[in-house]
mmCIF file of C-alpha atoms in Angstrom:
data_model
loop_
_atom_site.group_PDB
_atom_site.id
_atom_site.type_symbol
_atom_site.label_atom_id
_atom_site.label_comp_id
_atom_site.label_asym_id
_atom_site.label_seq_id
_atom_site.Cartn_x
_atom_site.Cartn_y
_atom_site.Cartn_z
ATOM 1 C CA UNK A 1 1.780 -30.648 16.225
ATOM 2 C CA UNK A 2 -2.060 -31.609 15.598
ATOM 3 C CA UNK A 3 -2.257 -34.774 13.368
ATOM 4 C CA UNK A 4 -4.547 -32.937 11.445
ATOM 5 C CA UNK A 5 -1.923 -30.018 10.067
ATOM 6 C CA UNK A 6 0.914 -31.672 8.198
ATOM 7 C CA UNK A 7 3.062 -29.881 5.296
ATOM 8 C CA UNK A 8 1.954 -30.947 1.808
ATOM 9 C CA UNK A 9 3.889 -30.049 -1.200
ATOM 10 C CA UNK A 10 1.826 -27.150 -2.364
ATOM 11 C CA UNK A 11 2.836 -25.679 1.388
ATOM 12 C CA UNK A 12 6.544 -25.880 0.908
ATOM 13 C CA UNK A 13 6.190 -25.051 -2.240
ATOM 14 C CA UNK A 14 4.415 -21.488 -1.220
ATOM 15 C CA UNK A 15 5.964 -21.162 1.744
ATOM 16 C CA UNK A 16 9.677 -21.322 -0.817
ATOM 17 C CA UNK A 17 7.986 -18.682 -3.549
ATOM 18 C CA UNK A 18 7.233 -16.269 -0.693
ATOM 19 C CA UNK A 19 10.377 -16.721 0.787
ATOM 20 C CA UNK A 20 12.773 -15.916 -2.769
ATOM 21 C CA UNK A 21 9.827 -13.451 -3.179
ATOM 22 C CA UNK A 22 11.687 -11.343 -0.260
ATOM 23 C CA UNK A 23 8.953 -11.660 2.340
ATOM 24 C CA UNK A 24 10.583 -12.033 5.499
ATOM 25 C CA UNK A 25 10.459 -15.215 7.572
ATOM 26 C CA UNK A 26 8.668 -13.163 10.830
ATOM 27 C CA UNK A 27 6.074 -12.075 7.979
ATOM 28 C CA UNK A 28 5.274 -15.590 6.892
ATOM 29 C CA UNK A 29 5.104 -17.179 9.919
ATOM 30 C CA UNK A 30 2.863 -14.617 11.560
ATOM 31 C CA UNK A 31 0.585 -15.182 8.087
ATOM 32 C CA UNK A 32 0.637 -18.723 9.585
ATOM 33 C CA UNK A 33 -0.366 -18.068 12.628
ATOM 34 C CA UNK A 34 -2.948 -15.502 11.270
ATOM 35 C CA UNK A 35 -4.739 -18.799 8.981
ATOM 36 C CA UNK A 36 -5.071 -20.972 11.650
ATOM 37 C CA UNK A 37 -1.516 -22.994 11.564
ATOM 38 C CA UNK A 38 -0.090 -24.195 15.354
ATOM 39 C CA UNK A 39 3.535 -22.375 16.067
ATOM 40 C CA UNK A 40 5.123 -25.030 16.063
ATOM 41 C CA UNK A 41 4.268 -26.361 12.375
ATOM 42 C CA UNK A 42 4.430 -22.992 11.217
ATOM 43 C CA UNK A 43 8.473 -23.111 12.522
ATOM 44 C CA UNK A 44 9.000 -26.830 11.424
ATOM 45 C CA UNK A 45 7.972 -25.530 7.853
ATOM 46 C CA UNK A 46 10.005 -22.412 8.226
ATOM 47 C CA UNK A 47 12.969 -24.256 9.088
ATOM 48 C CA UNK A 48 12.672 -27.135 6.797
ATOM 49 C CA UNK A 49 12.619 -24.601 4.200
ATOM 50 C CA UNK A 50 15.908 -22.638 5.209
ATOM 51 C CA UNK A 51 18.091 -24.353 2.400
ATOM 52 C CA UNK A 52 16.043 -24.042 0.105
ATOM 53 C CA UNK A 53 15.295 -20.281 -0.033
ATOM 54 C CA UNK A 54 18.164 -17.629 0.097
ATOM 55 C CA UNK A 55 17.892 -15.884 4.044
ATOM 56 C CA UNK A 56 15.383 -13.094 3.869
ATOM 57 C CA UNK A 57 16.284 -9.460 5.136
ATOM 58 C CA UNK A 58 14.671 -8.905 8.248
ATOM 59 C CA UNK A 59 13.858 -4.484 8.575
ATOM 60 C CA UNK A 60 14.301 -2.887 11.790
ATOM 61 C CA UNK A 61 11.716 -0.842 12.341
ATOM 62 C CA UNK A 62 10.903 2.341 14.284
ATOM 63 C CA UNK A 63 8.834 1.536 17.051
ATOM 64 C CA UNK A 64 4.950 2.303 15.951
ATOM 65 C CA UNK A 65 3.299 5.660 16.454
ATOM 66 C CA UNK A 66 0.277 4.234 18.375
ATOM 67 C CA UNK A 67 -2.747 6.802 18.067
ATOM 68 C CA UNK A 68 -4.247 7.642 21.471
ATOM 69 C CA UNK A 69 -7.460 5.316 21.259
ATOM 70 C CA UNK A 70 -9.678 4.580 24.091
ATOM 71 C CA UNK A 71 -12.002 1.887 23.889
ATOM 72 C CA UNK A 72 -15.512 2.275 25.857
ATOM 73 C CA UNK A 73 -16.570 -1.945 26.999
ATOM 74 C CA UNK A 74 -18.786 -3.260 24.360
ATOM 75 C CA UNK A 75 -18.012 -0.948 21.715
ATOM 76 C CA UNK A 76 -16.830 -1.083 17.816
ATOM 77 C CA UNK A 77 -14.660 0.144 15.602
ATOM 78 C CA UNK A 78 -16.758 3.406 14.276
ATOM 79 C CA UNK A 79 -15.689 6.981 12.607
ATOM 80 C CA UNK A 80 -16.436 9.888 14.086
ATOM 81 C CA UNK A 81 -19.784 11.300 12.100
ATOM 82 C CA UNK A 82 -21.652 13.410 14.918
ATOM 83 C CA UNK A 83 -23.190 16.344 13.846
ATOM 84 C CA UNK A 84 -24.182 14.811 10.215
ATOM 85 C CA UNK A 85 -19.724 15.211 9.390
ATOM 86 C CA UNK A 86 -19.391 14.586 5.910
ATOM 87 C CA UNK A 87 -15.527 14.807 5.746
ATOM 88 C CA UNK A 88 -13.338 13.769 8.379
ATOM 89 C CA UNK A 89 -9.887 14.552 8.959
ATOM 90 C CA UNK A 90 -7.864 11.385 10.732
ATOM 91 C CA UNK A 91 -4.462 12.546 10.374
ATOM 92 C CA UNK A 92 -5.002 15.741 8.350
ATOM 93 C CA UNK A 93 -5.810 14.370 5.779
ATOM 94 C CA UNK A 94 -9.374 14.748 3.982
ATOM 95 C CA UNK A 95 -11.530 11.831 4.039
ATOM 96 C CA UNK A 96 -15.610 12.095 2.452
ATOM 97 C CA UNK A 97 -18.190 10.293 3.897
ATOM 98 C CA UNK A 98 -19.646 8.741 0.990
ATOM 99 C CA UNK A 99 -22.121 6.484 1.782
ATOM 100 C CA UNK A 100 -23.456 5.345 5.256
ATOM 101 C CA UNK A 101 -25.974 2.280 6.280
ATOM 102 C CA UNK A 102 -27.088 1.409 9.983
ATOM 103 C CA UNK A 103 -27.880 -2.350 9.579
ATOM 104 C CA UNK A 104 -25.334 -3.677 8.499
ATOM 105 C CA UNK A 105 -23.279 -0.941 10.010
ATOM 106 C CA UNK A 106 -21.503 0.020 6.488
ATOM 107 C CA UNK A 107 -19.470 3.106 5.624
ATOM 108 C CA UNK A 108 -17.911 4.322 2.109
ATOM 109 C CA UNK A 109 -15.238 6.525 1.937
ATOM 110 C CA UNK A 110 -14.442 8.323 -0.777
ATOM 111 C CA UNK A 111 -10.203 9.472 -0.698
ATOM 112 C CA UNK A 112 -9.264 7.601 1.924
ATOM 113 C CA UNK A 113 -6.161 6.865 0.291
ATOM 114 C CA UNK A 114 -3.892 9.210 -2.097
ATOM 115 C CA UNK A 115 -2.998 8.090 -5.448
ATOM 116 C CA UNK A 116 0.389 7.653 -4.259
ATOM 117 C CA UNK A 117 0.118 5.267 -1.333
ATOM 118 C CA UNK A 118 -1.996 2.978 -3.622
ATOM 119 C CA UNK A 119 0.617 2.817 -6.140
ATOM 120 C CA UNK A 120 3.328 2.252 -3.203
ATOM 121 C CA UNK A 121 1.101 -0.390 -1.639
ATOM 122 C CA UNK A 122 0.747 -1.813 -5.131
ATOM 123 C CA UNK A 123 3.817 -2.092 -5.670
ATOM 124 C CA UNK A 124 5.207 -3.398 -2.558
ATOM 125 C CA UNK A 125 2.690 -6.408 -2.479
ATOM 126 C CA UNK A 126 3.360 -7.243 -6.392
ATOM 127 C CA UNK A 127 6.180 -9.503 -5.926
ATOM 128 C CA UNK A 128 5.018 -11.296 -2.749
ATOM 129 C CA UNK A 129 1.817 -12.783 -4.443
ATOM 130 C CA UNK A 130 0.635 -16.030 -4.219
ATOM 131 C CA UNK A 131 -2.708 -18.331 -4.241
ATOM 132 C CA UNK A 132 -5.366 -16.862 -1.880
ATOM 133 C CA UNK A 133 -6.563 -19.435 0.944
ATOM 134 C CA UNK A 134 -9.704 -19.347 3.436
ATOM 135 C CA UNK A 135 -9.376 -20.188 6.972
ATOM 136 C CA UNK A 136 -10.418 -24.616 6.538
ATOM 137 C CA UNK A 137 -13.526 -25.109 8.207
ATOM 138 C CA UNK A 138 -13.306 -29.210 8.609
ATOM 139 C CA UNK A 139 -9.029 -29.330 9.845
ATOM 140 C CA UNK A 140 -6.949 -26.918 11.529
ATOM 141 C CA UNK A 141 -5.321 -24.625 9.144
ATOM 142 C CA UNK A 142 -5.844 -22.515 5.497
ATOM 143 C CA UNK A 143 -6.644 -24.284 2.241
ATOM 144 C CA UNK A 144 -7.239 -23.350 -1.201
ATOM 145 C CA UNK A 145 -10.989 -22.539 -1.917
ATOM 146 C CA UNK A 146 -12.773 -22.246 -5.253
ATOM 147 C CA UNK A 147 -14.464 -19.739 -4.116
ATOM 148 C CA UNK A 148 -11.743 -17.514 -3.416
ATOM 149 C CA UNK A 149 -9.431 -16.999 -6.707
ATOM 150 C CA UNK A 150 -7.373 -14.097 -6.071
ATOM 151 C CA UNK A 151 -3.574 -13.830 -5.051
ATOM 152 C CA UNK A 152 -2.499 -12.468 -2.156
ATOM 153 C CA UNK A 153 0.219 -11.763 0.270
ATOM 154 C CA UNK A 154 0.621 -9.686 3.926
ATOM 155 C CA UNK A 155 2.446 -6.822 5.441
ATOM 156 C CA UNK A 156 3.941 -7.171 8.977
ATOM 157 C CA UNK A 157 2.069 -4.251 10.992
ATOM 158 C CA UNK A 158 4.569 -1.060 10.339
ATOM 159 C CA UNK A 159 6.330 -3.010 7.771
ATOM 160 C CA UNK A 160 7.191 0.025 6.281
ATOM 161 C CA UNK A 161 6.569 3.984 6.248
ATOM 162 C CA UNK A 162 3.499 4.014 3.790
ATOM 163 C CA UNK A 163 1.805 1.130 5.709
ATOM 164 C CA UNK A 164 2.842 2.700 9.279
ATOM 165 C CA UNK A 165 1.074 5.594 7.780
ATOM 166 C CA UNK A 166 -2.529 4.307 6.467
ATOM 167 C CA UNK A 167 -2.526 1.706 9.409
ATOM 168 C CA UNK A 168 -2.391 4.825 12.181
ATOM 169 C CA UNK A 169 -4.660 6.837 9.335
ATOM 170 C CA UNK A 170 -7.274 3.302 9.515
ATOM 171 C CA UNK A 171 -6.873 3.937 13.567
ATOM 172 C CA UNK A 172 -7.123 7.566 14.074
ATOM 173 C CA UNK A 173 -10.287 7.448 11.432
ATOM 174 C CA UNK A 174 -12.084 4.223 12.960
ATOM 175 C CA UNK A 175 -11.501 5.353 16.566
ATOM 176 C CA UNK A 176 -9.729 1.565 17.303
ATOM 177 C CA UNK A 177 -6.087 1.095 18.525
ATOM 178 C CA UNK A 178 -3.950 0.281 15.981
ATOM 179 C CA UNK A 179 -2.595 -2.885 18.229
ATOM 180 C CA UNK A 180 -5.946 -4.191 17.633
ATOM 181 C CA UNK A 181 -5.632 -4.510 13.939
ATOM 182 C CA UNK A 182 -3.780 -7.382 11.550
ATOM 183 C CA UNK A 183 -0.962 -6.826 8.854
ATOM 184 C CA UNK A 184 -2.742 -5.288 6.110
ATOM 185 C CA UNK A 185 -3.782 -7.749 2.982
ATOM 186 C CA UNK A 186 -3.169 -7.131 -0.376
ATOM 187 C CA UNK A 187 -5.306 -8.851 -3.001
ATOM 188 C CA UNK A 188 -5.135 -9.109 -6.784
ATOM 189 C CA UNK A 189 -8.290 -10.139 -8.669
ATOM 190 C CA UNK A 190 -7.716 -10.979 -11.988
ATOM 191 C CA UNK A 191 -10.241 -11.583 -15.089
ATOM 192 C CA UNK A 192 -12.727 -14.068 -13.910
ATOM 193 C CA UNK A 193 -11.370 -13.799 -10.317
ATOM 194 C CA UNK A 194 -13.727 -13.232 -7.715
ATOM 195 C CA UNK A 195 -14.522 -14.017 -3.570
ATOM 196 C CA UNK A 196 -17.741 -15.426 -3.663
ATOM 197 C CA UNK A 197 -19.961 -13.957 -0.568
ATOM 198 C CA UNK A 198 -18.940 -15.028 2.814
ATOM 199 C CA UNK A 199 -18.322 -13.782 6.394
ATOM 200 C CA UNK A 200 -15.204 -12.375 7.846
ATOM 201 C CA UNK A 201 -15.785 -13.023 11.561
ATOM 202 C CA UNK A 202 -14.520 -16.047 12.954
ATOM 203 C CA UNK A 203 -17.211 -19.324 13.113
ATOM 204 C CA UNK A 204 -16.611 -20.762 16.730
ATOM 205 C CA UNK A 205 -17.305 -23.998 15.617
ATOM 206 C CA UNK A 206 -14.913 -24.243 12.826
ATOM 207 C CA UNK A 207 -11.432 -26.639 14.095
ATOM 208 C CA UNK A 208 -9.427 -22.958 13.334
ATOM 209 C CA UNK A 209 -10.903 -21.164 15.258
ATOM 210 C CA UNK A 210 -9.677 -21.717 18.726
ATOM 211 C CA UNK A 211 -6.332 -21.040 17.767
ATOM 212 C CA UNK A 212 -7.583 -17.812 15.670
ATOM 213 C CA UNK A 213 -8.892 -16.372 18.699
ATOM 214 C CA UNK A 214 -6.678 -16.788 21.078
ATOM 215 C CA UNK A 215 -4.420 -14.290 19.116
ATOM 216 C CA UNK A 216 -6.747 -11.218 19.745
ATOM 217 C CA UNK A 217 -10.003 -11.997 20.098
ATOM 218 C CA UNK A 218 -12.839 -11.993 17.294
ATOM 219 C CA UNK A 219 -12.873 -9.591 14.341
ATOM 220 C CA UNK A 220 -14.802 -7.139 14.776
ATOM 221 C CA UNK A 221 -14.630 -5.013 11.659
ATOM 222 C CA UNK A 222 -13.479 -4.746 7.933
ATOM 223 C CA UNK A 223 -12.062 -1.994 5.985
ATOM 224 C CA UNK A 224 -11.670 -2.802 2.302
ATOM 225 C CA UNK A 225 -9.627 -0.058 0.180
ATOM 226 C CA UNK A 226 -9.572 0.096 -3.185
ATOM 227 C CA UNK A 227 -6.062 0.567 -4.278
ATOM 228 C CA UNK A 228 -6.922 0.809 -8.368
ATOM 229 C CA UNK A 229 -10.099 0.719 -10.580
ATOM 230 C CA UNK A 230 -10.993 -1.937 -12.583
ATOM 231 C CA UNK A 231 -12.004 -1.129 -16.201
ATOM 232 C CA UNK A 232 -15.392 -3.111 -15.615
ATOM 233 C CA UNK A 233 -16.975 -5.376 -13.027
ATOM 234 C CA UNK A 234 -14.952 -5.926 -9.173
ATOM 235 C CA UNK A 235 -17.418 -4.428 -6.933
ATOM 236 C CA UNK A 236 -18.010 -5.663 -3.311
ATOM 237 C CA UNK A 237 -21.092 -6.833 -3.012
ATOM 238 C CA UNK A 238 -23.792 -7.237 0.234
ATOM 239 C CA UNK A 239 -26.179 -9.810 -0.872
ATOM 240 C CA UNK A 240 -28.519 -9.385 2.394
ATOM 241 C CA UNK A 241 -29.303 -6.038 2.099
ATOM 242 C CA UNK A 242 -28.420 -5.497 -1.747
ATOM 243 C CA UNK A 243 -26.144 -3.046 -1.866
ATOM 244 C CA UNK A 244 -22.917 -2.622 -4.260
ATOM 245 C CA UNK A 245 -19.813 -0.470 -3.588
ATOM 246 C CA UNK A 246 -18.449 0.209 -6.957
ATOM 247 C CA UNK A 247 -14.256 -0.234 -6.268
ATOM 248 C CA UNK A 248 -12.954 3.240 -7.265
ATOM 249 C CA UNK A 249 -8.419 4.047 -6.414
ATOM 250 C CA UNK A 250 -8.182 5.882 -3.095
ATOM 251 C CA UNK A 251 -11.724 4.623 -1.894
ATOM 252 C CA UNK A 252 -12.970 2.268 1.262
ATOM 253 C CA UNK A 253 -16.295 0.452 2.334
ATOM 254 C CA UNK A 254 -15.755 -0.118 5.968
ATOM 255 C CA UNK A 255 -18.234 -2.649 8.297
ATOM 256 C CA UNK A 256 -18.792 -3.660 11.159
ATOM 257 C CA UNK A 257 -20.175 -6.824 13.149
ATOM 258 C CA UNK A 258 -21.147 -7.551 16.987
ATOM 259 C CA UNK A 259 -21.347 -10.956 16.924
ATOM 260 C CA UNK A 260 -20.220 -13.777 14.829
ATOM 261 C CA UNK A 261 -23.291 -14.923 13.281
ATOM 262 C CA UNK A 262 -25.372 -14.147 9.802
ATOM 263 C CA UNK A 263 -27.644 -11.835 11.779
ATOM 264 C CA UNK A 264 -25.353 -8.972 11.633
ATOM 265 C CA UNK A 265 -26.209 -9.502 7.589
ATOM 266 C CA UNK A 266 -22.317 -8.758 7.218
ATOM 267 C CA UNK A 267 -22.741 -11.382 4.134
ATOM 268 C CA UNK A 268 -20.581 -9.920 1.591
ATOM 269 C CA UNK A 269 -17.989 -10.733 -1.513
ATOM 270 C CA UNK A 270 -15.981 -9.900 -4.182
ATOM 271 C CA UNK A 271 -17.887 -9.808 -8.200
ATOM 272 C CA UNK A 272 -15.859 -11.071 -10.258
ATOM 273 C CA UNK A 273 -13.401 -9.224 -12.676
ATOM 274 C CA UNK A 274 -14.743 -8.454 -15.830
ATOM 275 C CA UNK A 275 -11.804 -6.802 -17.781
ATOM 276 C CA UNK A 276 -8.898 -5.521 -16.324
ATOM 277 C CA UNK A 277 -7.763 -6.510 -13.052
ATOM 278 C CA UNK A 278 -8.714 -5.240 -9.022
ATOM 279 C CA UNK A 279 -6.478 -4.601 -6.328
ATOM 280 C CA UNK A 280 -7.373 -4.391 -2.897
ATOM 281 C CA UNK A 281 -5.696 -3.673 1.119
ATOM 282 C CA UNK A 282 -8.095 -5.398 3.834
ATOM 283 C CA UNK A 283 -7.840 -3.959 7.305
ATOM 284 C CA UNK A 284 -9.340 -6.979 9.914
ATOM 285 C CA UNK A 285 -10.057 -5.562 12.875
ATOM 286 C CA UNK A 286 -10.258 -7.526 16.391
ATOM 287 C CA UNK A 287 -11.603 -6.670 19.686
ATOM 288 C CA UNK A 288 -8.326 -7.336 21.691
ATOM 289 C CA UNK A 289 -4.575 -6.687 20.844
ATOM 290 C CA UNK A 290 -3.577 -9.024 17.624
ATOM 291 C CA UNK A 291 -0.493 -11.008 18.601
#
């Protein structure tokens, strides 16, 4: 265990909501792992909590339909738009092209998911939420961050039938093997919440990141969907290039980055809440299988 991880109170204390929350242990360990936390710790905490939290169901789940994806060197995650396409069709079902930008590499989607899966999604995340962190820059490890002040919680990849669904949708659509994604994120932004701009690739010279990486490689790519509309304010936001993508149920902004550094102009964040609340699934992307 690295002197620098150790379990605080807040940690047991989340790691025990989460766990009478129904969230299964192999879920909030691989969270764990996903933030930056050593194996080890991750089980130590796990384990330390076992009395204290009634034994969550583990699912047995069907084995993953695993679109047919193949992955020219050097490439990124990208949707299929030759010939000027304007709607796509993933898995049948109809997704608008929206919006599109070169540099940064940015694409809206307009329907992307159905009224139904957002509610599901919503509703399956609801009682799993807790305090937001960001991947700690000076220690090993997540932390809580003012400038992150949503809730949040993740899905096991093929957790269950709706997110089996939209995750082999996100792959079939993006052209990227669905092994090469994470567990989908939900988010809840209430009033006043907000993720103040910020990068989602990995810095290499942050104390997580080594043990980030060796779990799949950098992410390469984001897909944000919009899983309800907030009654004002919420939008996602690209401060480098000044763009705003308005968060609207069903819809996605999806981008992309080659490298991890502020040249890709991949800056980006969450405006805050202005009345009413914003939920949100994140799709991270890596460039090797996520373990």
């Amino acid at each position: 265990m690295s002197s620098s991880q150790h379990l605080t109170t807040e940690l047991r204390q989340w790691i025990t909501a989460q766990l009478r929350n129904g969230i299964t242990r192999e879920a909030l360990y691989q969270a764990m792992l996903s933030s930056g936390w050593q194996a080890d710790l991750a089980r130590q905490a796990l384990e330390e909590q076992s009395e204290e939290a009634p034994p969550s169901v583990s699912l047995s789940l069907p084995a993953l339909q695993e679109p047919q994806v193949a992955i020219p060197a050097g490439s990124l995650p990208e949707p299929d738009l030759g010939d000027g396409r304007s709607v796509l069709l993933p898995d049948g079902h109809r997704v608008q092209v929206l919006t599109t930008l070169q540099r940064p590499r940015v694409v809206v989607f307009g329907g992307l998911l159905t009224e139904e899966e957002c509610d599901a999604v919503v509703a399956a995340g609801r009682v799993r939420l807790a305090r937001s962190e960001t991947v700690a820059a000076q220690k090993e490890g997540s932390e809580v961050n003012a400038a992150r002040t949503s809730e949040g919680m993740f899905f096991e990849r093929g957790e269950n039938e709706v997110v089996q669904r939209i995750e082999a949708r996100i792959a079939a659509l993006l052209r990227w093997p669905l092994r090469n994604g994470e567990g989908l994120q939900v988010l809840r932004y209430r009033v006043g919440a907000e993720y103040q701009p910020h990068y989602d690739y990995f810095d290499p010279r942050h104390a997580s990141s080594k043990a980030i990486l060796e779990r799949g490689g950098q992410r390469v790519a984001t897909l944000v969907m919009y899983l309800n509309t907030p009654t004002r304010g919420g939008a996602t936001v690209f401060p480098d290039v000044k763009l705003d993508v308005m968060a609207q149920k069903g819809n996605a902004v999806f981008f992309s980055y080659d490298r991890p550094e502020p040249g890709t102009l991949t800056l980006h964040g969450g405006a805050p809440v202005l009345e009413g609340e914003k939920w949100v699934a994140t799709k991270w992307l890596r460039e090797g299988e996520f373990i």
